[in-house]
mmCIF file of C-alpha atoms in Angstrom:
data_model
loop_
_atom_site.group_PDB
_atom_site.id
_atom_site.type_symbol
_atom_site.label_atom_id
_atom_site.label_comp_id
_atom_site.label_asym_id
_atom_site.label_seq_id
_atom_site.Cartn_x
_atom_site.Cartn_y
_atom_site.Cartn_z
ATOM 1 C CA UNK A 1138 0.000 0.000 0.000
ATOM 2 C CA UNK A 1139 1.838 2.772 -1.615
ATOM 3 C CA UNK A 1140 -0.775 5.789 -1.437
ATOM 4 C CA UNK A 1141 0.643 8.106 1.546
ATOM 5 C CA UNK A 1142 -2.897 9.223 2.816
ATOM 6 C CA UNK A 1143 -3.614 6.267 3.662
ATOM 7 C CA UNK A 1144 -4.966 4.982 7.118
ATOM 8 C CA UNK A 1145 -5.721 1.255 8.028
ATOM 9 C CA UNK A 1146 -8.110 2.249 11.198
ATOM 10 C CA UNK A 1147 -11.520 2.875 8.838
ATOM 11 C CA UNK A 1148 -10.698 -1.401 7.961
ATOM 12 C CA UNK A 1149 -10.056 -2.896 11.323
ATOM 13 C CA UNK A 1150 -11.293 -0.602 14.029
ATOM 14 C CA UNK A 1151 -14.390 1.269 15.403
ATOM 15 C CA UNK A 1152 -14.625 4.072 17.922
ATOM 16 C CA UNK A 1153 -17.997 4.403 19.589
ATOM 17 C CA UNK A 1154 -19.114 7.216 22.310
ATOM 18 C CA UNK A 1155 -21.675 6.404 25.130
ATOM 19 C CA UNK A 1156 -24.305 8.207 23.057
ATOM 20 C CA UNK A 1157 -23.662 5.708 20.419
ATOM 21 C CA UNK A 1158 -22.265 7.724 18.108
ATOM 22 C CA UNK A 1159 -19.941 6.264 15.829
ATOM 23 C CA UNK A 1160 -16.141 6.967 14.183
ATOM 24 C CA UNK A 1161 -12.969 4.784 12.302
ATOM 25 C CA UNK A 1162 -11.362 6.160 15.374
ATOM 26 C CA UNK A 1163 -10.929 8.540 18.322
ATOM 27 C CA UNK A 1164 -8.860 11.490 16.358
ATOM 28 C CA UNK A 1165 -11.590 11.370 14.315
ATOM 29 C CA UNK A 1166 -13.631 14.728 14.024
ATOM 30 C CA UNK A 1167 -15.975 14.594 17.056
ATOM 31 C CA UNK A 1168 -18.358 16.986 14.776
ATOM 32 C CA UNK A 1169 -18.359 14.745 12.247
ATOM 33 C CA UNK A 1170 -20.472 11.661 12.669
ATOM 34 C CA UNK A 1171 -20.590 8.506 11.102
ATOM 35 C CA UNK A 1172 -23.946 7.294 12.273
ATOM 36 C CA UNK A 1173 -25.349 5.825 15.937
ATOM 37 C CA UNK A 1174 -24.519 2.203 16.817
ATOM 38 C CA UNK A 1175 -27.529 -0.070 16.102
ATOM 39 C CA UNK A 1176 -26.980 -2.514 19.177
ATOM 40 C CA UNK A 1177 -29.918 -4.405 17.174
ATOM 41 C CA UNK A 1178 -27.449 -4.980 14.133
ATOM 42 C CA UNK A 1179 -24.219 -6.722 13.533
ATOM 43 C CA UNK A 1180 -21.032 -5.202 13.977
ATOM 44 C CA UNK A 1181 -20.792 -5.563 10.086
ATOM 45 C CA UNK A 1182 -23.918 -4.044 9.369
ATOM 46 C CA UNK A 1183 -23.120 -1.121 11.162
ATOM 47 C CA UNK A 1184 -19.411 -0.770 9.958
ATOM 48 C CA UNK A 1185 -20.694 -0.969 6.246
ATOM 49 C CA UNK A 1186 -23.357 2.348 6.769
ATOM 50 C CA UNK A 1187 -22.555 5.212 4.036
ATOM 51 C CA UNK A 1188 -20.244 7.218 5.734
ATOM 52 C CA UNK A 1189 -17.908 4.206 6.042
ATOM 53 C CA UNK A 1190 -17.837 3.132 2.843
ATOM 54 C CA UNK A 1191 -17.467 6.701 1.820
ATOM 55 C CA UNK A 1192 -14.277 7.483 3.838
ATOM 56 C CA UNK A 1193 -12.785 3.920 3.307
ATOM 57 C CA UNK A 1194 -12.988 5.307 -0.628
ATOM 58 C CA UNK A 1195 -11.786 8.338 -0.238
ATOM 59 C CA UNK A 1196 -8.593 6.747 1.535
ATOM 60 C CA UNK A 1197 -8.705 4.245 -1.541
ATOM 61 C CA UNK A 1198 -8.470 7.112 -3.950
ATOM 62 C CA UNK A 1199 -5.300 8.680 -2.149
ATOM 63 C CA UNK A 1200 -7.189 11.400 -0.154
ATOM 64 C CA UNK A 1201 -7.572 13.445 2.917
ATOM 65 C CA UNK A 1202 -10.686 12.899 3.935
ATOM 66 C CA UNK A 1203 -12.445 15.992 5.990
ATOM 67 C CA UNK A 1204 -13.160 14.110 9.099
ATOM 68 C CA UNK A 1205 -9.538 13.139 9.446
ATOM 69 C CA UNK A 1206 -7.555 16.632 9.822
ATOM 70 C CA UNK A 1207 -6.378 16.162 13.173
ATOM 71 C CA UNK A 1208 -3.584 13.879 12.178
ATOM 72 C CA UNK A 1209 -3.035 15.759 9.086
ATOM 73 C CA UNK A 1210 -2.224 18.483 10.855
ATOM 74 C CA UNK A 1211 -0.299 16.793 13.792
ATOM 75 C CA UNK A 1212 1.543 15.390 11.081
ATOM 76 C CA UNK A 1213 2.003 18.697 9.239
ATOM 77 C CA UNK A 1214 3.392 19.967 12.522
ATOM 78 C CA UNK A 1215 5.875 17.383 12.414
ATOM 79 C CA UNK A 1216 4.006 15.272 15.150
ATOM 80 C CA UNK A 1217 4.159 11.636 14.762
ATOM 81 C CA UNK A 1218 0.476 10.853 14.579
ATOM 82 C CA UNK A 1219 -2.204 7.833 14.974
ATOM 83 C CA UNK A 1220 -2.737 7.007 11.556
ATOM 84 C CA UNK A 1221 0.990 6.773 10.770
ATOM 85 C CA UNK A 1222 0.954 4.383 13.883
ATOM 86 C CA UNK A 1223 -1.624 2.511 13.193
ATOM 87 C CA UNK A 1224 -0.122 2.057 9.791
ATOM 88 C CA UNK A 1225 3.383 1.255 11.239
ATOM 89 C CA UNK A 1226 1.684 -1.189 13.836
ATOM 90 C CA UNK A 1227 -0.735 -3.577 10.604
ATOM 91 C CA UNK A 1228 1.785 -2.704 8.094
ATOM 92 C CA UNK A 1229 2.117 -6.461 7.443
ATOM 93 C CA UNK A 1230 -2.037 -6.936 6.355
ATOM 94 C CA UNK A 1231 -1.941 -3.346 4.027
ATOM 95 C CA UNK A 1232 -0.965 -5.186 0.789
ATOM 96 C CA UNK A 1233 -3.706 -7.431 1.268
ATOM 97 C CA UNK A 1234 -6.954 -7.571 -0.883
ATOM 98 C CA UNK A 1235 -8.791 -6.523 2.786
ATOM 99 C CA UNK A 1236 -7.564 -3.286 2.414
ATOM 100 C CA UNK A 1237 -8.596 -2.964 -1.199
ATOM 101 C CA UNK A 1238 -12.410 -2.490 -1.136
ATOM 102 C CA UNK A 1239 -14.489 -0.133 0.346
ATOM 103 C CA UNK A 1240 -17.216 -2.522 1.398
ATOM 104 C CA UNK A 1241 -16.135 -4.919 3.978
ATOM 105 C CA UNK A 1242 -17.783 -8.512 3.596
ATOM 106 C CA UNK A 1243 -15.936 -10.296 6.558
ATOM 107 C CA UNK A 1244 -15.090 -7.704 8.840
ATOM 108 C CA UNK A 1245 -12.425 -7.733 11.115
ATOM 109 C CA UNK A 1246 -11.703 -5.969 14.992
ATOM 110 C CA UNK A 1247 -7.995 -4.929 15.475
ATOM 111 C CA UNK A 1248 -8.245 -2.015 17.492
ATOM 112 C CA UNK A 1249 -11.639 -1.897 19.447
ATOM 113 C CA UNK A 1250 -12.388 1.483 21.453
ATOM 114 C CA UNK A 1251 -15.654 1.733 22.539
ATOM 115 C CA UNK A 1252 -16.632 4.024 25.208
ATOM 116 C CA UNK A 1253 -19.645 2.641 26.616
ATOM 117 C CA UNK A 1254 -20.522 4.615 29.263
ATOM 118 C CA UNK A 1255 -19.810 8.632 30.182
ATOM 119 C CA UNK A 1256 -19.677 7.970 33.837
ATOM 120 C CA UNK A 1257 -16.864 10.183 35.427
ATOM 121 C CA UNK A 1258 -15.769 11.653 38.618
ATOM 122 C CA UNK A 1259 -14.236 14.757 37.590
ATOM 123 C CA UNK A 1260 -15.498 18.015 35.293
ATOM 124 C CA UNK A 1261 -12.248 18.807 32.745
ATOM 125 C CA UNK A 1262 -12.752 22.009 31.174
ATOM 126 C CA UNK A 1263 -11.982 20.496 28.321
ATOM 127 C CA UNK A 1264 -14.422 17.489 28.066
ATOM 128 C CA UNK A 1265 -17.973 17.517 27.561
ATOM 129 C CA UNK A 1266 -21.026 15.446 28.790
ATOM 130 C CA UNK A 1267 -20.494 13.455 26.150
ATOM 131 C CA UNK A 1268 -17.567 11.958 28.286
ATOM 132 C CA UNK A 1269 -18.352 12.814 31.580
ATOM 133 C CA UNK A 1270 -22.030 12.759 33.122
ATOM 134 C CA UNK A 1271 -20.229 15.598 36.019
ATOM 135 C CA UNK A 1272 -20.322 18.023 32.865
ATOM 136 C CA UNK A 1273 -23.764 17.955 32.071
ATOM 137 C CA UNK A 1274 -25.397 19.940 34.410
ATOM 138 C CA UNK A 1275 -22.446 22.485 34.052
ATOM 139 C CA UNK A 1276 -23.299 22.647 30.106
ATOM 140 C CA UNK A 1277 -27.099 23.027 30.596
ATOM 141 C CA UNK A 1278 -26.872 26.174 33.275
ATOM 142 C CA UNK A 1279 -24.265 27.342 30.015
ATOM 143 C CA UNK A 1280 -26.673 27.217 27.594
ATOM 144 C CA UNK A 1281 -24.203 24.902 26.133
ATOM 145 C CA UNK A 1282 -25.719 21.774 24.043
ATOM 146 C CA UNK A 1283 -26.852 18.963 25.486
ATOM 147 C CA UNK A 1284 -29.111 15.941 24.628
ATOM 148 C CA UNK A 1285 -31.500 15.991 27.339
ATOM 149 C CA UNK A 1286 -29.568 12.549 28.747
ATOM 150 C CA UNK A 1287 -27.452 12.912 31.266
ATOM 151 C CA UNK A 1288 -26.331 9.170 31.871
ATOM 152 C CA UNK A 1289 -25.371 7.232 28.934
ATOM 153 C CA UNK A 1290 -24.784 3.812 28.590
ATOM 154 C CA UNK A 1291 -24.896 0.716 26.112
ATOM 155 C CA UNK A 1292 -24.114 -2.862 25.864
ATOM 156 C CA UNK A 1293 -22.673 -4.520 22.455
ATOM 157 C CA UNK A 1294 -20.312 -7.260 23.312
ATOM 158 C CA UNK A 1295 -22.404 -10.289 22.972
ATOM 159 C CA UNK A 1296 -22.156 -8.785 18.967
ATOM 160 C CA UNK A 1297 -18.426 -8.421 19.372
ATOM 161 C CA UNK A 1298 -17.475 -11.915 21.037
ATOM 162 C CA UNK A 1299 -16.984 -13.561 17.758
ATOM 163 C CA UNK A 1300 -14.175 -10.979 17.108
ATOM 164 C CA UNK A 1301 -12.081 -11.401 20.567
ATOM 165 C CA UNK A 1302 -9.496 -13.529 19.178
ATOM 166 C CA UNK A 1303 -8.446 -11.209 16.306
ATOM 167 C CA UNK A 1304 -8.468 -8.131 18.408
ATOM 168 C CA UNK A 1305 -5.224 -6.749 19.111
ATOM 169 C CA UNK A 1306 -5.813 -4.003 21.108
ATOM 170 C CA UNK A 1307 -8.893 -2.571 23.433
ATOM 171 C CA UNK A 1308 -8.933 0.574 24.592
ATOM 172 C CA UNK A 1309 -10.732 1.395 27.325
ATOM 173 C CA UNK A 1310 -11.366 5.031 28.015
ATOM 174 C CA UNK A 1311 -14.807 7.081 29.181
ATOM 175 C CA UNK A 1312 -15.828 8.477 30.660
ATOM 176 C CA UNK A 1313 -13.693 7.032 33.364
ATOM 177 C CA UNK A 1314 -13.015 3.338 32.932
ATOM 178 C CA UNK A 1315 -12.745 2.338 36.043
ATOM 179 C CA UNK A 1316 -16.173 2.989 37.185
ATOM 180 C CA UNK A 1317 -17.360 1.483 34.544
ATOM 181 C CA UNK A 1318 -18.795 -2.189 34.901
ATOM 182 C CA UNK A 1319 -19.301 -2.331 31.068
ATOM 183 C CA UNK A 1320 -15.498 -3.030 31.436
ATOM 184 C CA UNK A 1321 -15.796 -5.559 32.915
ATOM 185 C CA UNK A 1322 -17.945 -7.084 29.953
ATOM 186 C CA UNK A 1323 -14.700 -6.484 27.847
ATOM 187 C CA UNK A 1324 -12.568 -7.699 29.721
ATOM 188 C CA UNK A 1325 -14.728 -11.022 30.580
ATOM 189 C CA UNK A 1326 -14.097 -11.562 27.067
ATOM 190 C CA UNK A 1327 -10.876 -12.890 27.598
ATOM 191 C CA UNK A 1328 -9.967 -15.965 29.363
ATOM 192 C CA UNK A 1329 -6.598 -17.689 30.647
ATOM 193 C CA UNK A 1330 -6.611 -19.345 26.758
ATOM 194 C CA UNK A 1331 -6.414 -15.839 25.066
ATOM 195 C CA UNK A 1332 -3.663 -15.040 23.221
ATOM 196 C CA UNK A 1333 -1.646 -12.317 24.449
ATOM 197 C CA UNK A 1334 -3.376 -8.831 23.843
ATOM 198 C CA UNK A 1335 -2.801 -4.942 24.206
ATOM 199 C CA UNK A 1336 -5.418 -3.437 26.840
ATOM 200 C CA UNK A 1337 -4.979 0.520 26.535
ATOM 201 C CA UNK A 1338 -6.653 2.154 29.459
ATOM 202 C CA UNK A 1339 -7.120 6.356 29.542
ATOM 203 C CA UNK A 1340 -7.369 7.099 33.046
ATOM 204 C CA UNK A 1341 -7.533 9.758 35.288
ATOM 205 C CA UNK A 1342 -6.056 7.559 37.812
ATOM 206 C CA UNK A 1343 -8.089 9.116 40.728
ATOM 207 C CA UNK A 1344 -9.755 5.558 41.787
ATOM 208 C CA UNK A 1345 -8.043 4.270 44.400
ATOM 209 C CA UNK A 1346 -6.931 1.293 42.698
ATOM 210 C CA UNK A 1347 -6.341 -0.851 45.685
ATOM 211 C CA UNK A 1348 -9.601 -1.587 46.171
ATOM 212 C CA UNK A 1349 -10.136 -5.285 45.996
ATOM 213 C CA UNK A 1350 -12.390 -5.279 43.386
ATOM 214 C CA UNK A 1351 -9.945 -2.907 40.714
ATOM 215 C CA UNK A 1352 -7.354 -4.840 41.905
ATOM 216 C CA UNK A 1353 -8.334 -8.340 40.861
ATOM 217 C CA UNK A 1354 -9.905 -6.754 37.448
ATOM 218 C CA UNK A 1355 -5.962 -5.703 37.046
ATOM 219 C CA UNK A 1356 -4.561 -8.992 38.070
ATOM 220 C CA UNK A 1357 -6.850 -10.702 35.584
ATOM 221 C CA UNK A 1358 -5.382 -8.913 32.827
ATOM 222 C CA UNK A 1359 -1.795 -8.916 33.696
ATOM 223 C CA UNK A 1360 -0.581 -11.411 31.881
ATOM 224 C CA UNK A 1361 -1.402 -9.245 28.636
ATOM 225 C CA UNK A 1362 0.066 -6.179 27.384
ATOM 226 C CA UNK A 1363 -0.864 -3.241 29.751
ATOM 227 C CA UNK A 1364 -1.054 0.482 28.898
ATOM 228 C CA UNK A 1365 -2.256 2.876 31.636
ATOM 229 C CA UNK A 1366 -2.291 6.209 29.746
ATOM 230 C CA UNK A 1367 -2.845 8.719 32.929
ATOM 231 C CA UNK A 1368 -4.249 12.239 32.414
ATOM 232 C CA UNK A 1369 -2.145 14.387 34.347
ATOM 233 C CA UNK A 1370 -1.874 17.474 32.980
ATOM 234 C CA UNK A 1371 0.020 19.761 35.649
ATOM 235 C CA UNK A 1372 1.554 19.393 38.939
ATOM 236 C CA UNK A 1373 -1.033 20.069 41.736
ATOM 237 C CA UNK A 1374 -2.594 23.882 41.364
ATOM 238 C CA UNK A 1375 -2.415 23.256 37.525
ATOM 239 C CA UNK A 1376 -3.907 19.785 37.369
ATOM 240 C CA UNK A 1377 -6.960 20.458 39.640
ATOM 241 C CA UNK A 1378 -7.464 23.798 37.990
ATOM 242 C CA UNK A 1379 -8.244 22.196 34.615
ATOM 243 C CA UNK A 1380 -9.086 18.781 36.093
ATOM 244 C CA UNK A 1381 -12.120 19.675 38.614
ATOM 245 C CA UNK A 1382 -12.398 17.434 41.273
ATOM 246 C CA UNK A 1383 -9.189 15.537 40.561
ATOM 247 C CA UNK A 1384 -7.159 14.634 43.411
ATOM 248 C CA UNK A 1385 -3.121 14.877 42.707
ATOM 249 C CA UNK A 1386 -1.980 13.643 45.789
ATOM 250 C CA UNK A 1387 -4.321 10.365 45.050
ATOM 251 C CA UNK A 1388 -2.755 9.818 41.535
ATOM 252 C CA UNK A 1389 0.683 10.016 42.655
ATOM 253 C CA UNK A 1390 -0.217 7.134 45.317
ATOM 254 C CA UNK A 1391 -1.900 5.229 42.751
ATOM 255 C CA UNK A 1392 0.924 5.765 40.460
ATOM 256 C CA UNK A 1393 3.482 4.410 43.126
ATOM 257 C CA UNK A 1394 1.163 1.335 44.363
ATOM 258 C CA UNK A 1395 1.295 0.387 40.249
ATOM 259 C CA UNK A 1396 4.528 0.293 40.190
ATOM 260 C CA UNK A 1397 5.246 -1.937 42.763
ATOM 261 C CA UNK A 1398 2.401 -4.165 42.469
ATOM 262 C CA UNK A 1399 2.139 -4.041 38.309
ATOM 263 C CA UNK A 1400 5.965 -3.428 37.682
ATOM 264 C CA UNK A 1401 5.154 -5.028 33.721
ATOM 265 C CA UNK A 1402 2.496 -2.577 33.260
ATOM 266 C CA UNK A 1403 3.264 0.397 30.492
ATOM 267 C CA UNK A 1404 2.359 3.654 33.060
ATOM 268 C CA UNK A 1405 2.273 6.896 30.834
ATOM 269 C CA UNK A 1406 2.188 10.170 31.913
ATOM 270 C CA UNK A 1407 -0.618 11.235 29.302
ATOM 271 C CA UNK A 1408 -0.990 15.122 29.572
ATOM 272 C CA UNK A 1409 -3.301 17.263 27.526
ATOM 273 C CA UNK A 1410 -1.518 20.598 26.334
ATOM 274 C CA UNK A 1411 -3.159 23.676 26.028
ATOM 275 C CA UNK A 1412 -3.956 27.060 26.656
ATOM 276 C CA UNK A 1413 -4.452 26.812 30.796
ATOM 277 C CA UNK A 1414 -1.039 24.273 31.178
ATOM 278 C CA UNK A 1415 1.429 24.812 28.612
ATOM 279 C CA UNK A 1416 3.130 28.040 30.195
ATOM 280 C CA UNK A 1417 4.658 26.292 33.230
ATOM 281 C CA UNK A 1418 4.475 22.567 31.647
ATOM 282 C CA UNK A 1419 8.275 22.340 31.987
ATOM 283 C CA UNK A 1420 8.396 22.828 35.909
ATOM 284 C CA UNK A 1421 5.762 19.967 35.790
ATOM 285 C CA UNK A 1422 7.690 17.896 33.741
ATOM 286 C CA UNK A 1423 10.383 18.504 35.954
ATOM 287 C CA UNK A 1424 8.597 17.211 38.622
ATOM 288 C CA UNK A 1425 7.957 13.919 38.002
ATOM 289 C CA UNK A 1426 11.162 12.698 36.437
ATOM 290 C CA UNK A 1427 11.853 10.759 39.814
ATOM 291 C CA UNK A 1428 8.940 8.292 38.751
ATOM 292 C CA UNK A 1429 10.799 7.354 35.505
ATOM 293 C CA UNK A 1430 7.612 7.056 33.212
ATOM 294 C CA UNK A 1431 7.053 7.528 30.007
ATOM 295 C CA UNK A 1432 5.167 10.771 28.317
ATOM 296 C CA UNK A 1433 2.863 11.167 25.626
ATOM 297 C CA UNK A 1434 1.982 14.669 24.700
ATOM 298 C CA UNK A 1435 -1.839 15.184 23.500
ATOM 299 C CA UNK A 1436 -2.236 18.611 22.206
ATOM 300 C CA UNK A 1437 -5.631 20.041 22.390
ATOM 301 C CA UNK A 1438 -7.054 20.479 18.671
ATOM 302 C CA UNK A 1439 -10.617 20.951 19.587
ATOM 303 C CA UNK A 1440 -12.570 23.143 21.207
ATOM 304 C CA UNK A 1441 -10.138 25.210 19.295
ATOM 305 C CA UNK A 1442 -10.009 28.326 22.235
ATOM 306 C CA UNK A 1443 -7.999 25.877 23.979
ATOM 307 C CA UNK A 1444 -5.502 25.493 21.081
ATOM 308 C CA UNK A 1445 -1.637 26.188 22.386
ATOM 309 C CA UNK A 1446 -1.299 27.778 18.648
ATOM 310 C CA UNK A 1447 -4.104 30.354 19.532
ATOM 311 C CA UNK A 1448 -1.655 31.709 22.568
ATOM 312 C CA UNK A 1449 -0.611 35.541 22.134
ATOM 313 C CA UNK A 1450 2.261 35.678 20.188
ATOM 314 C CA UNK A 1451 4.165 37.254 22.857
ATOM 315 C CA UNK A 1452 3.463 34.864 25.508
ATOM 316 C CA UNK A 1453 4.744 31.625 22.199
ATOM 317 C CA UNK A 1454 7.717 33.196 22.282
ATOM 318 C CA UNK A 1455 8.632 33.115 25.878
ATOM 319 C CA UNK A 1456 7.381 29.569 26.335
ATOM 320 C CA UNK A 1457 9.460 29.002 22.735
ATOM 321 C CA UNK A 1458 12.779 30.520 24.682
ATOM 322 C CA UNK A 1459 12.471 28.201 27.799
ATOM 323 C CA UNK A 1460 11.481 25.276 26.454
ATOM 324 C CA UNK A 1461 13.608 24.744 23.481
ATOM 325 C CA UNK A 1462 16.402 22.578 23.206
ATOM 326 C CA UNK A 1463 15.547 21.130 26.571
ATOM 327 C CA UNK A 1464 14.316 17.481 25.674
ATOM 328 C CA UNK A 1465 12.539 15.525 23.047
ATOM 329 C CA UNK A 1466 9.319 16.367 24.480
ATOM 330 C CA UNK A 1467 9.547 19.621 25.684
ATOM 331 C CA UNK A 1468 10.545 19.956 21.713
ATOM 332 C CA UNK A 1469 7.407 18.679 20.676
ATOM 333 C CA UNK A 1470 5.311 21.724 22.733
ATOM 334 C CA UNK A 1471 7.918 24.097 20.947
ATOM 335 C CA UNK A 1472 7.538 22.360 17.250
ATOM 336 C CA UNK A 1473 3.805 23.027 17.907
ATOM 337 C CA UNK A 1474 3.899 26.609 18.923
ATOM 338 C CA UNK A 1475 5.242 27.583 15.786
ATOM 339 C CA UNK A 1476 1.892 27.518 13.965
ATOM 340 C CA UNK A 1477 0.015 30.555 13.377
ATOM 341 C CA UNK A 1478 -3.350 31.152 15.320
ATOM 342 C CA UNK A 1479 -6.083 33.503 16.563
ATOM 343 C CA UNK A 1480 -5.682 35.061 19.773
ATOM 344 C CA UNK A 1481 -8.884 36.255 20.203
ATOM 345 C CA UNK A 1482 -9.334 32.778 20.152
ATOM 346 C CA UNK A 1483 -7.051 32.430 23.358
ATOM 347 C CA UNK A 1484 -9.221 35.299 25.628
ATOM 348 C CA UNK A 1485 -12.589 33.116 24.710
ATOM 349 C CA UNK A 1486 -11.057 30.643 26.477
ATOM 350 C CA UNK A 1487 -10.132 32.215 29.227
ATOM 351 C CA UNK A 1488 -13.945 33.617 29.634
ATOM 352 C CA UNK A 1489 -15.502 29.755 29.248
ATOM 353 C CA UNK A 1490 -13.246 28.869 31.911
ATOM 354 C CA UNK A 1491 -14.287 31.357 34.169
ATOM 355 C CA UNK A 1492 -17.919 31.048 33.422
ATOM 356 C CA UNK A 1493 -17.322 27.018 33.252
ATOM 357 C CA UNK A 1494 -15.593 27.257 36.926
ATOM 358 C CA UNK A 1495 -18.195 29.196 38.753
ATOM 359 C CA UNK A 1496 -21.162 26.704 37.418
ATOM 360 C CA UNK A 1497 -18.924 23.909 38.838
ATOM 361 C CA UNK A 1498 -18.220 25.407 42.356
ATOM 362 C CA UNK A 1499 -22.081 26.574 42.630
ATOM 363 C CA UNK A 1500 -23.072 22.668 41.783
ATOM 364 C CA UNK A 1501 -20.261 20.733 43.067
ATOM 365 C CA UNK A 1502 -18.655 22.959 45.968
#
């Protein structure tokens, strides 16, 4: 597979949210749907709706397709992105016939992420109720959208089971995944005969995790290849700032008690860059270098007021200065920073955080 617009992911993987809508994956343009899961259908009727085949053609003819301009750009930026990835990681199948038509007769599963449930604990400026029921209430007193549902939840994985043993990777996000029992389902899917898999979790790593319960779910698993991608974004006035109701202290302790009970577990620090974080991200970084973890930088593309690139160009530059030539990932912040953007997008995020902070302390405080 020559054609360098390519991406695998619309073949071999789905992305649902809790509301059921559907995408090839989660960089994916959130405004951009492709459909609502049919739990009443097959996992290849839904795959094969219009918009599917549609985008699987457009990546057929060598194009960018609309929905897909987050890794475009990433890449554009010089930002290794999920598509290339993704490509990298099935690189093997691409010359296949599989990959060759834009209607998919035998489907297969190689990267499942479905997010079955928007039950969370915390209210990230960032997020929406899509992902975390916390938000909801926040949005409405906004006069923000909202669907008139403020828990959602579904259950597909009877559809899915004949798929577990080609799966190569789940990813379990939320919501928060683990106070979600729909997990469980997934994870139920395996037994002590399954081949060795790749469980991604996104977590905000607030649970206390040595809860028997959480613990035995992780002890089930831990013969397989673990991921525990945790959203940190800040050391503790930064990370509880953006992250409302997060508890830093708590997520250090949990990160500690994985290491020394889960010492093959992947732990990354998973921070989301933008706008409210970026200025002092290198003290943060800093920080946690005793812990010896990896990082993996996710830079905030939409809603665009968040957007590093929308920063006053004043305030680039002096982040530009101190962070450059630092390390690798510092690097990537100042690679990023580079871009043109709107400033006047920068102040309308600083107003919806205001407004979005004082709905949260009048509900929540």
């Amino acid at each position: 597979m020559n054609q360098n617009n390519f991406c695998a992911l619309p073949w071999v993987s789905i992305h649902t949210w809790a509301n059921g809508n559907m995408f090839p994956c989660c960089k994916s343009d959130p405004m951009i749907s492709f459909g609502k899961l049919d739990t009443s259908k097959s996992y290849k009727d839904n795959i094969n709706n219009k918009s599917f085949i549609n985008l699987r053609q457009e990546f057929l003819e060598n194009r960018q397709p609309k929905s897909c301009w987050k890794c475009f750009e990433e890449e554009s930026k010089g930002i290794r992105s999920m598509r290339i990835d993704q490509n990298n990681y099935y690189k093997e199948y691409l010359e296949s016939d599989y990959f060759k038509n834009n209607y998919i007769q035998k489907p297969k599963i190689f990267y499942l992420d479905m997010r079955s449930s928007n039950k969370c604990n915390l209210c990230c400026v960032m997020c929406s109720p899509e992902f975390s029921h916390k938000i909801y209430d926040i949005y409405r007193n906004l006069d923000m959208y909202t669907d008139n549902i403020q828990f959602k939840s579904f259950s597909y994985y009877e559809q899915l089971q004949p798929y577990v043993n080609e799966i190569k990777t789940f990813y379990l996000a939320g919501g928060e995944p683990f106070l979600d029992e729909n997990i469980l389902n997934i994870l139920d899917m395996l037994d002590e005969n399954s081949e060795i898999k790749t469980i991604i979790f996104t977590t905000n790593c607030t649970i206390d995790l040595n809860k028997s319960k959480l613990f035995d779910i992780l002890k089930k698993i831990e013969k397989h290849n673990v991921n525990l991608r945790i959203s940190l974004d800040g050391n503790k006035e930064y990370n509880e700032k953006i992250r409302l109701g997060s508890d830093y202290d708590q997520i250090i302790k949990n990160i500690l008690f994985l290491k020394e009970n889960f010492p093959n577990f992947d732990l990354v620090i998973n921070p989301t860059i933008g706008t409210l974080n970026v200025e002092h991200f290198n003290l943060f970084y800093n920080e946690l270098l005793y812990l010896n973890l990896k990082w993996d930088l996710n830079f905030i593309q939409f809603p665009d007021y968040f957007n590093i690139i929308n920063l006053p160009q004043d305030l680039k530059d002096s982040i530009i200065n101190k962070f450059k030539n630092q390390n690798p990932i510092l690097d990537q912040i100042v690679y990023f920073l580079q871009s043109n953007g709107n400033p006047l997008k920068y102040n309308e995020g600083l107003e919806f955080y205001n407004k979005f902070y004082k709905e949260y302390v009048e509900i929540y405080k």
